[in-house]
Tab-separated table of C-alpha atoms in Angstrom:
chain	number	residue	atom	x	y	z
G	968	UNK	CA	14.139	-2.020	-23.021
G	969	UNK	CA	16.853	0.713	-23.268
G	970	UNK	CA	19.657	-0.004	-21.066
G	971	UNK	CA	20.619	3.469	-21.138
G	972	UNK	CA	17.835	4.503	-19.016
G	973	UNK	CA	16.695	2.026	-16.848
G	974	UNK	CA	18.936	0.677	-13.592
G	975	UNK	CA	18.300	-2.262	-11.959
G	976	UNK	CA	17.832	-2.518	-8.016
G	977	UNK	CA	16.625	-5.072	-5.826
G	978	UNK	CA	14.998	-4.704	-2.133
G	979	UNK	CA	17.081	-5.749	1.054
G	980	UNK	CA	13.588	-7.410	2.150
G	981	UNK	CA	14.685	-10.511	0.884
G	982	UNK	CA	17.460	-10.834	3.630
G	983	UNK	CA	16.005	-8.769	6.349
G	984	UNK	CA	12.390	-8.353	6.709
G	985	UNK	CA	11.653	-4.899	8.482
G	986	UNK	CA	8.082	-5.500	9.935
G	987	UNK	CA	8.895	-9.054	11.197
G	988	UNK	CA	12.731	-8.630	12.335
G	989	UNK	CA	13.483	-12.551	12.764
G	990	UNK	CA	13.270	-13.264	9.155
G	991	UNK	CA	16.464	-13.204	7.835
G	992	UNK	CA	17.949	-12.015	11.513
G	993	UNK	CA	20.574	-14.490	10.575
G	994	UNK	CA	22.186	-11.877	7.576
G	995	UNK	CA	23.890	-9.294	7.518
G	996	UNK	CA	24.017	-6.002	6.331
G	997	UNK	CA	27.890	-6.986	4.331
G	998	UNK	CA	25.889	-10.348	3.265
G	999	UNK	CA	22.988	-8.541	1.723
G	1000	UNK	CA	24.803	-5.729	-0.087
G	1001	UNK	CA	27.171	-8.317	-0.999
G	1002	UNK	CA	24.962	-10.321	-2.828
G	1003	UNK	CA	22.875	-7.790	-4.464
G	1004	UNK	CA	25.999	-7.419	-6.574
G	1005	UNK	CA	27.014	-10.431	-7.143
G	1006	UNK	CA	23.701	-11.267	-8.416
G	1007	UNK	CA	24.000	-8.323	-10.674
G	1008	UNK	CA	21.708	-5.864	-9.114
G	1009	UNK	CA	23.696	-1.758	-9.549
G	1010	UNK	CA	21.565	-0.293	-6.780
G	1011	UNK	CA	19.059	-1.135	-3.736
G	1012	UNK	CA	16.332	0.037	-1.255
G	1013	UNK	CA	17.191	0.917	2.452
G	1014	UNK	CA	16.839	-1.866	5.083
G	1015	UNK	CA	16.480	-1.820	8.878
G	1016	UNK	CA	20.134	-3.153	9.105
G	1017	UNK	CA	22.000	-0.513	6.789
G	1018	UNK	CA	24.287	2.366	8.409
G	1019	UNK	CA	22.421	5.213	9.393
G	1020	UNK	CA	25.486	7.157	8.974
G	1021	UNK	CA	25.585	8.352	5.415
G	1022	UNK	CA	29.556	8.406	4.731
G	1023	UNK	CA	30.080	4.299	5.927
G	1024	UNK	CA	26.980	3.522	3.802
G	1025	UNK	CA	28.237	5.026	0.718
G	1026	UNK	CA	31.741	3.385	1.729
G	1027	UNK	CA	29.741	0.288	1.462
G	1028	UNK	CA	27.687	0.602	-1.062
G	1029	UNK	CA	30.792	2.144	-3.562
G	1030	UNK	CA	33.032	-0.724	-3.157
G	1031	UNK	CA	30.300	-3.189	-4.512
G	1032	UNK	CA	29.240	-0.972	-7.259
G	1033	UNK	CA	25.509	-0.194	-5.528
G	1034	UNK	CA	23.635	3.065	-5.119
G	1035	UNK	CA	20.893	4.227	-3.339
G	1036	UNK	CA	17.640	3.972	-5.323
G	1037	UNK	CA	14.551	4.741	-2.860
G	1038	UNK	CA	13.767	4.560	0.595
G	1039	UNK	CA	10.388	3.809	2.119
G	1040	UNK	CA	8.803	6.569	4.067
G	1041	UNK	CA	5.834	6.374	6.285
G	1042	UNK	CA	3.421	8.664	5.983
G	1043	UNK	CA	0.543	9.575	8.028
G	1044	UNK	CA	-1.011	12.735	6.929
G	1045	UNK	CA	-4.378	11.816	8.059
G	1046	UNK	CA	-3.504	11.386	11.573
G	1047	UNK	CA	-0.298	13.158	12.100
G	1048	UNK	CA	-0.179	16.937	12.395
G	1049	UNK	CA	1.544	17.850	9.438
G	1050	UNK	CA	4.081	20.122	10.583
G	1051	UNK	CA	5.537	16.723	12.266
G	1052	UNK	CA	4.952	14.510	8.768
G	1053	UNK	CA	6.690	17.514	7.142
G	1054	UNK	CA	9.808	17.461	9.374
G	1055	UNK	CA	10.024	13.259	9.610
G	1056	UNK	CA	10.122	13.707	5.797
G	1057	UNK	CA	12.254	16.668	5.039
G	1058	UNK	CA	14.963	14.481	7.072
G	1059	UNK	CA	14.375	11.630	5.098
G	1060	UNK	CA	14.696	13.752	1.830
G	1061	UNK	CA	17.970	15.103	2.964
G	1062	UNK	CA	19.270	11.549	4.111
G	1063	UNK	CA	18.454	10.546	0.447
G	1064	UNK	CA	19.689	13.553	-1.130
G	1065	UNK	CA	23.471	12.615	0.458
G	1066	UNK	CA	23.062	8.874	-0.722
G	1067	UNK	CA	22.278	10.758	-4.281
G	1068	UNK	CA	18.844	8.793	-4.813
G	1069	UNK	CA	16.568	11.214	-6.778
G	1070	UNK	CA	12.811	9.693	-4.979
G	1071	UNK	CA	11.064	8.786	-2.240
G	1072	UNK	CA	8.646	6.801	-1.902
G	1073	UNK	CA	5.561	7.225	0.579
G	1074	UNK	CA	3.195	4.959	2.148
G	1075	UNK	CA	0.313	6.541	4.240
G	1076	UNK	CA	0.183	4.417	7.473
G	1077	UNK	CA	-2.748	5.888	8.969
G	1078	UNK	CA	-5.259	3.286	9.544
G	1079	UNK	CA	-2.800	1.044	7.924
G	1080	UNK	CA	-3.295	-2.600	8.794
G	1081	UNK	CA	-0.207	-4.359	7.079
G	1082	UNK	CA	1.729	-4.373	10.240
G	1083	UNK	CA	-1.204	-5.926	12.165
G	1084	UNK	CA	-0.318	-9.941	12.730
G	1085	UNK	CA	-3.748	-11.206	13.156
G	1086	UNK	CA	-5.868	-8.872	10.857
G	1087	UNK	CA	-7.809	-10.094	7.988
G	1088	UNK	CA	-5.876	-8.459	5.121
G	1089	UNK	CA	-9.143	-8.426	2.484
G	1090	UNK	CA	-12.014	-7.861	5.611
G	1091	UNK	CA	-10.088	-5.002	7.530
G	1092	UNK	CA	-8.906	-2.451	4.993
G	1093	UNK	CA	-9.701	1.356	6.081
G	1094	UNK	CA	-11.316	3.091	3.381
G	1095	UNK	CA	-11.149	6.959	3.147
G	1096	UNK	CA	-14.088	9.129	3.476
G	1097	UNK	CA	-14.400	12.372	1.152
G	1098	UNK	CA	-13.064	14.699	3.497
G	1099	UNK	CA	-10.211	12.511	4.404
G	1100	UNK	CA	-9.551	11.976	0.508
G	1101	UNK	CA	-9.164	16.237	-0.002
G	1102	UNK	CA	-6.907	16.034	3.389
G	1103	UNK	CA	-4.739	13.227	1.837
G	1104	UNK	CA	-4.421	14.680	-1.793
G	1105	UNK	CA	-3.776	18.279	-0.028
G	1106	UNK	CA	-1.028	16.957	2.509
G	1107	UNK	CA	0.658	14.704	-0.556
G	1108	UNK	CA	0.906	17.588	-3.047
G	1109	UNK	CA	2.580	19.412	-0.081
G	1110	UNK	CA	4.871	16.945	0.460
G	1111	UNK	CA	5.677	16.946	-3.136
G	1112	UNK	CA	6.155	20.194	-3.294
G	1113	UNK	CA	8.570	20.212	-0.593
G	1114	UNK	CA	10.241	17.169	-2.586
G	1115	UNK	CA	10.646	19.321	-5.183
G	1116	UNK	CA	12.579	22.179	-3.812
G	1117	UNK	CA	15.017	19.392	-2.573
G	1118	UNK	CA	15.253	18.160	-5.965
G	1119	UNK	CA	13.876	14.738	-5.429
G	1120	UNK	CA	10.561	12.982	-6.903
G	1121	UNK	CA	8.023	12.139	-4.357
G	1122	UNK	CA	6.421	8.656	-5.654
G	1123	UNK	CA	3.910	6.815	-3.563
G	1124	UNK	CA	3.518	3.520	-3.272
G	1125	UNK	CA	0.084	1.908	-2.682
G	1126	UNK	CA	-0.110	-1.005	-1.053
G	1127	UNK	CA	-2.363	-4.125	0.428
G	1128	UNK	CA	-3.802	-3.206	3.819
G	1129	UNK	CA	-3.291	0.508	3.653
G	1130	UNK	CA	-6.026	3.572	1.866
G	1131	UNK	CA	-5.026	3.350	-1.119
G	1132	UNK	CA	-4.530	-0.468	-1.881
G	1133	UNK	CA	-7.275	-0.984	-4.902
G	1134	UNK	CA	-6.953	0.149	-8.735
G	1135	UNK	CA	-9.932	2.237	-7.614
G	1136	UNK	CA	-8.486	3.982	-5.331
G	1137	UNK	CA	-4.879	4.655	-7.083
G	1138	UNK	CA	-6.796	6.183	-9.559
G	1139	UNK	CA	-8.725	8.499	-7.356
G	1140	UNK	CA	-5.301	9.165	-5.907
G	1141	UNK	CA	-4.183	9.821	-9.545
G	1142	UNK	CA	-6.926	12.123	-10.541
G	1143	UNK	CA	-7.153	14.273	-6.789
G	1144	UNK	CA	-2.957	14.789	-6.752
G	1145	UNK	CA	-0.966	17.585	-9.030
G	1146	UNK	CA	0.887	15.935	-11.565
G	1147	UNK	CA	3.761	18.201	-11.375
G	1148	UNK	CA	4.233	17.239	-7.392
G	1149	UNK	CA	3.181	13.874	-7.411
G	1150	UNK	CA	3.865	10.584	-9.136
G	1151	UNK	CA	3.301	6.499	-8.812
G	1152	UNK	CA	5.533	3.998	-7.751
G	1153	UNK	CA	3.894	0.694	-9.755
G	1154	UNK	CA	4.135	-2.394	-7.377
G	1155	UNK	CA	2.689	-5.174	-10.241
G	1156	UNK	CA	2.579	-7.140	-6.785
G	1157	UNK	CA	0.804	-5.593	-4.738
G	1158	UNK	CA	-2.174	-4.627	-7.310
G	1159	UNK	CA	-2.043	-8.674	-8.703
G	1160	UNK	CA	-2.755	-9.559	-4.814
G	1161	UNK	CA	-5.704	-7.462	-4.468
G	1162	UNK	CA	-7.463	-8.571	-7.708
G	1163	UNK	CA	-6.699	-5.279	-9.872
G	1164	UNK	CA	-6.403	-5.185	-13.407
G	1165	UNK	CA	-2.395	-4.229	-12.858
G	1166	UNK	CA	-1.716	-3.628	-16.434
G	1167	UNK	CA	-4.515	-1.285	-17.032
G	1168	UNK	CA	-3.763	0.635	-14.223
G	1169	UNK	CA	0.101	0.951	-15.851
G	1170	UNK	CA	-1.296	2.144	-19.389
G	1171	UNK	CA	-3.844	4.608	-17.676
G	1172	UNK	CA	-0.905	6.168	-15.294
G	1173	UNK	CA	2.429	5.022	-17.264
G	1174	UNK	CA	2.604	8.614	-18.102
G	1175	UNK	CA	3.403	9.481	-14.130
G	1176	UNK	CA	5.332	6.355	-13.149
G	1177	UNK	CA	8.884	7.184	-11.559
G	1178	UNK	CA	9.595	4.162	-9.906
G	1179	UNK	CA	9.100	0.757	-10.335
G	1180	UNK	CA	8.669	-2.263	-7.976
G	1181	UNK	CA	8.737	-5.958	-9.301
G	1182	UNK	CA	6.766	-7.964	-7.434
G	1183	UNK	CA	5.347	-11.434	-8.169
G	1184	UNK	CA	2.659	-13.460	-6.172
G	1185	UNK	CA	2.016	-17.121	-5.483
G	1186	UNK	CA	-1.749	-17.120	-6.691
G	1187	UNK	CA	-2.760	-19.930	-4.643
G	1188	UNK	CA	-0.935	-19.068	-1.260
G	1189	UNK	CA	-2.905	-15.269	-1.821
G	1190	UNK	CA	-6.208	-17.731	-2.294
G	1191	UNK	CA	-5.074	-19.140	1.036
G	1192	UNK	CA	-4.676	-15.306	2.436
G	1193	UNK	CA	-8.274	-14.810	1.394
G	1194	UNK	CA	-9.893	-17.868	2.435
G	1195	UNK	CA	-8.418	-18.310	5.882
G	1196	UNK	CA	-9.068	-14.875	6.726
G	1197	UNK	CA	-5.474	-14.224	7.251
G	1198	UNK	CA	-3.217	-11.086	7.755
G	1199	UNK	CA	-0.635	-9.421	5.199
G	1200	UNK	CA	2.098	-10.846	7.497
G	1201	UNK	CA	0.926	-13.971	7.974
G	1202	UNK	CA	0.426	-14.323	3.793
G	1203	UNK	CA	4.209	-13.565	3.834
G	1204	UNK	CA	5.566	-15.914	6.277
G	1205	UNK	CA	3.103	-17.954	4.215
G	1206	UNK	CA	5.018	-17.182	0.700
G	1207	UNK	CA	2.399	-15.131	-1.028
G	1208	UNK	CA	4.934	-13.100	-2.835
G	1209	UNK	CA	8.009	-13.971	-4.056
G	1210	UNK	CA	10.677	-12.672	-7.754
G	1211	UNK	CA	9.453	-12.125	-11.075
G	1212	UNK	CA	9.857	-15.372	-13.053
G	1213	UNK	CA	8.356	-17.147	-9.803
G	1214	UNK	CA	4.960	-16.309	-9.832
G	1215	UNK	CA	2.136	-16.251	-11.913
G	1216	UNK	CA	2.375	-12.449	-13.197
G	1217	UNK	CA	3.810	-12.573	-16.764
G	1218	UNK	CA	6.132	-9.353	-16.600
G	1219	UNK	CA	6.344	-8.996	-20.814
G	1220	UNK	CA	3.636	-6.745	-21.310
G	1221	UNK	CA	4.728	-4.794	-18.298
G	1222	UNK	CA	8.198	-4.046	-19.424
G	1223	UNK	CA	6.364	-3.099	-23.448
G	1224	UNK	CA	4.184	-0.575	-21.935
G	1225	UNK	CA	7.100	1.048	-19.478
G	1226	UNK	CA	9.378	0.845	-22.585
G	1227	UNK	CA	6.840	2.449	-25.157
G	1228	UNK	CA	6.232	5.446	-22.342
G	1229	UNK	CA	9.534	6.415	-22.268
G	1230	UNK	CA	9.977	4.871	-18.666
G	1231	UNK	CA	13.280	5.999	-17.255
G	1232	UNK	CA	14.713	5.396	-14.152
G	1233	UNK	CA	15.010	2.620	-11.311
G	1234	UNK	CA	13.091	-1.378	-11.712
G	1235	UNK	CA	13.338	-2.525	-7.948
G	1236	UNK	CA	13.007	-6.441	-8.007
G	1237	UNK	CA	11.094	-7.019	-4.367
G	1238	UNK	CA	9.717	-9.781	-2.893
G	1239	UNK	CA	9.758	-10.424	0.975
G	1240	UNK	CA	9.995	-13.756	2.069
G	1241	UNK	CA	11.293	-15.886	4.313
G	1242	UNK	CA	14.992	-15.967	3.723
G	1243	UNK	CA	15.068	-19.760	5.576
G	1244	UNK	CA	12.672	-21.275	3.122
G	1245	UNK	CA	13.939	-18.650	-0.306
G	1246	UNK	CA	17.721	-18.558	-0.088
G	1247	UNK	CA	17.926	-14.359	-0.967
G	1248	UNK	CA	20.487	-15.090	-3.323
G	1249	UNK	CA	19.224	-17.714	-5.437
G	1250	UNK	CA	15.574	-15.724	-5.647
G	1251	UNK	CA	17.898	-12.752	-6.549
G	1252	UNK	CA	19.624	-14.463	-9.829
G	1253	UNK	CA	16.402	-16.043	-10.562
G	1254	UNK	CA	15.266	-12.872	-11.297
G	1255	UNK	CA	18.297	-11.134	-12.561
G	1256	UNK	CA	18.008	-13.968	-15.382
G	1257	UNK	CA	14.328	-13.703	-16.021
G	1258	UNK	CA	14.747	-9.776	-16.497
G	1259	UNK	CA	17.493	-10.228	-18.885
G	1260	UNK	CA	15.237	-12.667	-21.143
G	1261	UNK	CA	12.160	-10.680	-20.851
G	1262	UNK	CA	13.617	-7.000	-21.039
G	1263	UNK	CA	17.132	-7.317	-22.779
G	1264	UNK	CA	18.477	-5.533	-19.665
């Protein structure tokens, strides 16, 4: 892959888990950051532990030769008036815009089960009705637009337990959204867990990819997931995803087809586990080295 346009990131999930707080409670904001660049990562996500304040982040971040790539934002324009989703995510937009990240990347949490500790993960998935679909697709084109304006990309990133999770539905999400206000954030993870054809999805959409997320899974701890019935929490405390080269997802042919689209921009190595049982840092140059054999990068 060109070196000249991609940048490589990685996700403080690793170290400090967001939705479950004592994994990784142990590390610090300094340790994380630290060893995102000493595993040779040039930029990251936003954690629970980082500065809110944007002039000690950048401090930070500059001294270890890290910028901001992408921050997670919860949307929830189904269920949320959205004059309040508008202003959570202007804020958001401008908290970016200081930290000089060009996207943001959207999740809509209504109905959303991920956070739920003891809810089936594959039985309990909300699906959207029609009229909820044109009241989604409306309220994310809005958002984009308003994205936009501020000179950042809106990307969204579907994901297991939430309304869009299946390839089905990110193409309905695809075909229902203006292209011009609205793009995908791939997650090969997240579309491997739930059965989907991941790489077709990437050739039909490549086109509208602006951010990248690379995930691997543990195929037979995801079995587990499925068979025991268990939540999308529980199937990480349980190791169900973990860094490219780890898994079973060969990332070759994902790399060829971003490559052969032009793909420019941020590849975000994630993978939350639990720090105790995968040391951060030794996941982290595990996958620094596979990416280097595998993309050239």
């Amino acid at each position: 892959m060109d070196k000249k346009k991609i940048k490589l990131g990685i996700a403080p999930i690793a170290w400090t888990n967001d939705d479950m707080p004592d994994l990784g409670a142990e590390n610090t904001f300094e340790q994380c950051v630290s060893e995102m660049a000493l595993a040779g990562f040039t930029g990251c996500e936003v954690g629970n532990k980082y500065p809110k304040d944007t002039e000690i982040l950048k401090k930070a971040l500059d001294i270890r030769g890290l910028t901001i790539a992408n921050q997670w934002f919860s949307s929830f324009v189904l269920t949320k008036p959205m004059e309040e989703v508008e202003k959570d995510f202007i804020a958001q937009c401008n908290f970016l815009k200081a930290m000089g990240a060009k996207v943001i990347g959207a999740s809509e949490q209504s109905y959303s089960i991920q956070g739920q500790m003891n809810t089936p993960v594959f039985e309990s998935k909300y699906v959207m009705s029609d009229r909820e679909w044109d009241k989604f697709a409306k309220g994310m084109n809005r958002l984009g637009e308003i994205a936009n304006g501020m000179g950042i990309n809106l990307v969204f990133h579907h994901h297991m337990g939430t309304v869009v999770q299946s390839a089905e539905e990110v193409d309905k999400m695809m075909e229902t959204t203006d292209p011009d206000k609205f793009s995908l954030l791939f997650d090969s993870g997240h579309l491997a867990y739930c059965g989907a054809d991941y790489i077709e999805v990437l050739k039909k959409h490549a086109a509208r990819v602006k951010h990248v997320h690379l995930k691997d899974i543990r195929k037979d701890v995801v079995d587990k997931v499925k068979k025991e019935k268990l939540s999308f929490l529980q199937g990480v405390r349980e190791g169900a995803f973990t860094v490219p080269g780890d898994g079973c997802i060969d990332f070759s042919p994902i790399f060829d087809i971003l490559d052969k689209n032009g793909y420019e921009g941020w590849m975000i190595v994630e993978a939350e586990q639990d720090p105790a049982k995968a040391n951060p840092f030794e996941y982290a140059l595990k996958a620094r080295k596979y990416i280097a054999d595998k993309a050239g990068l």
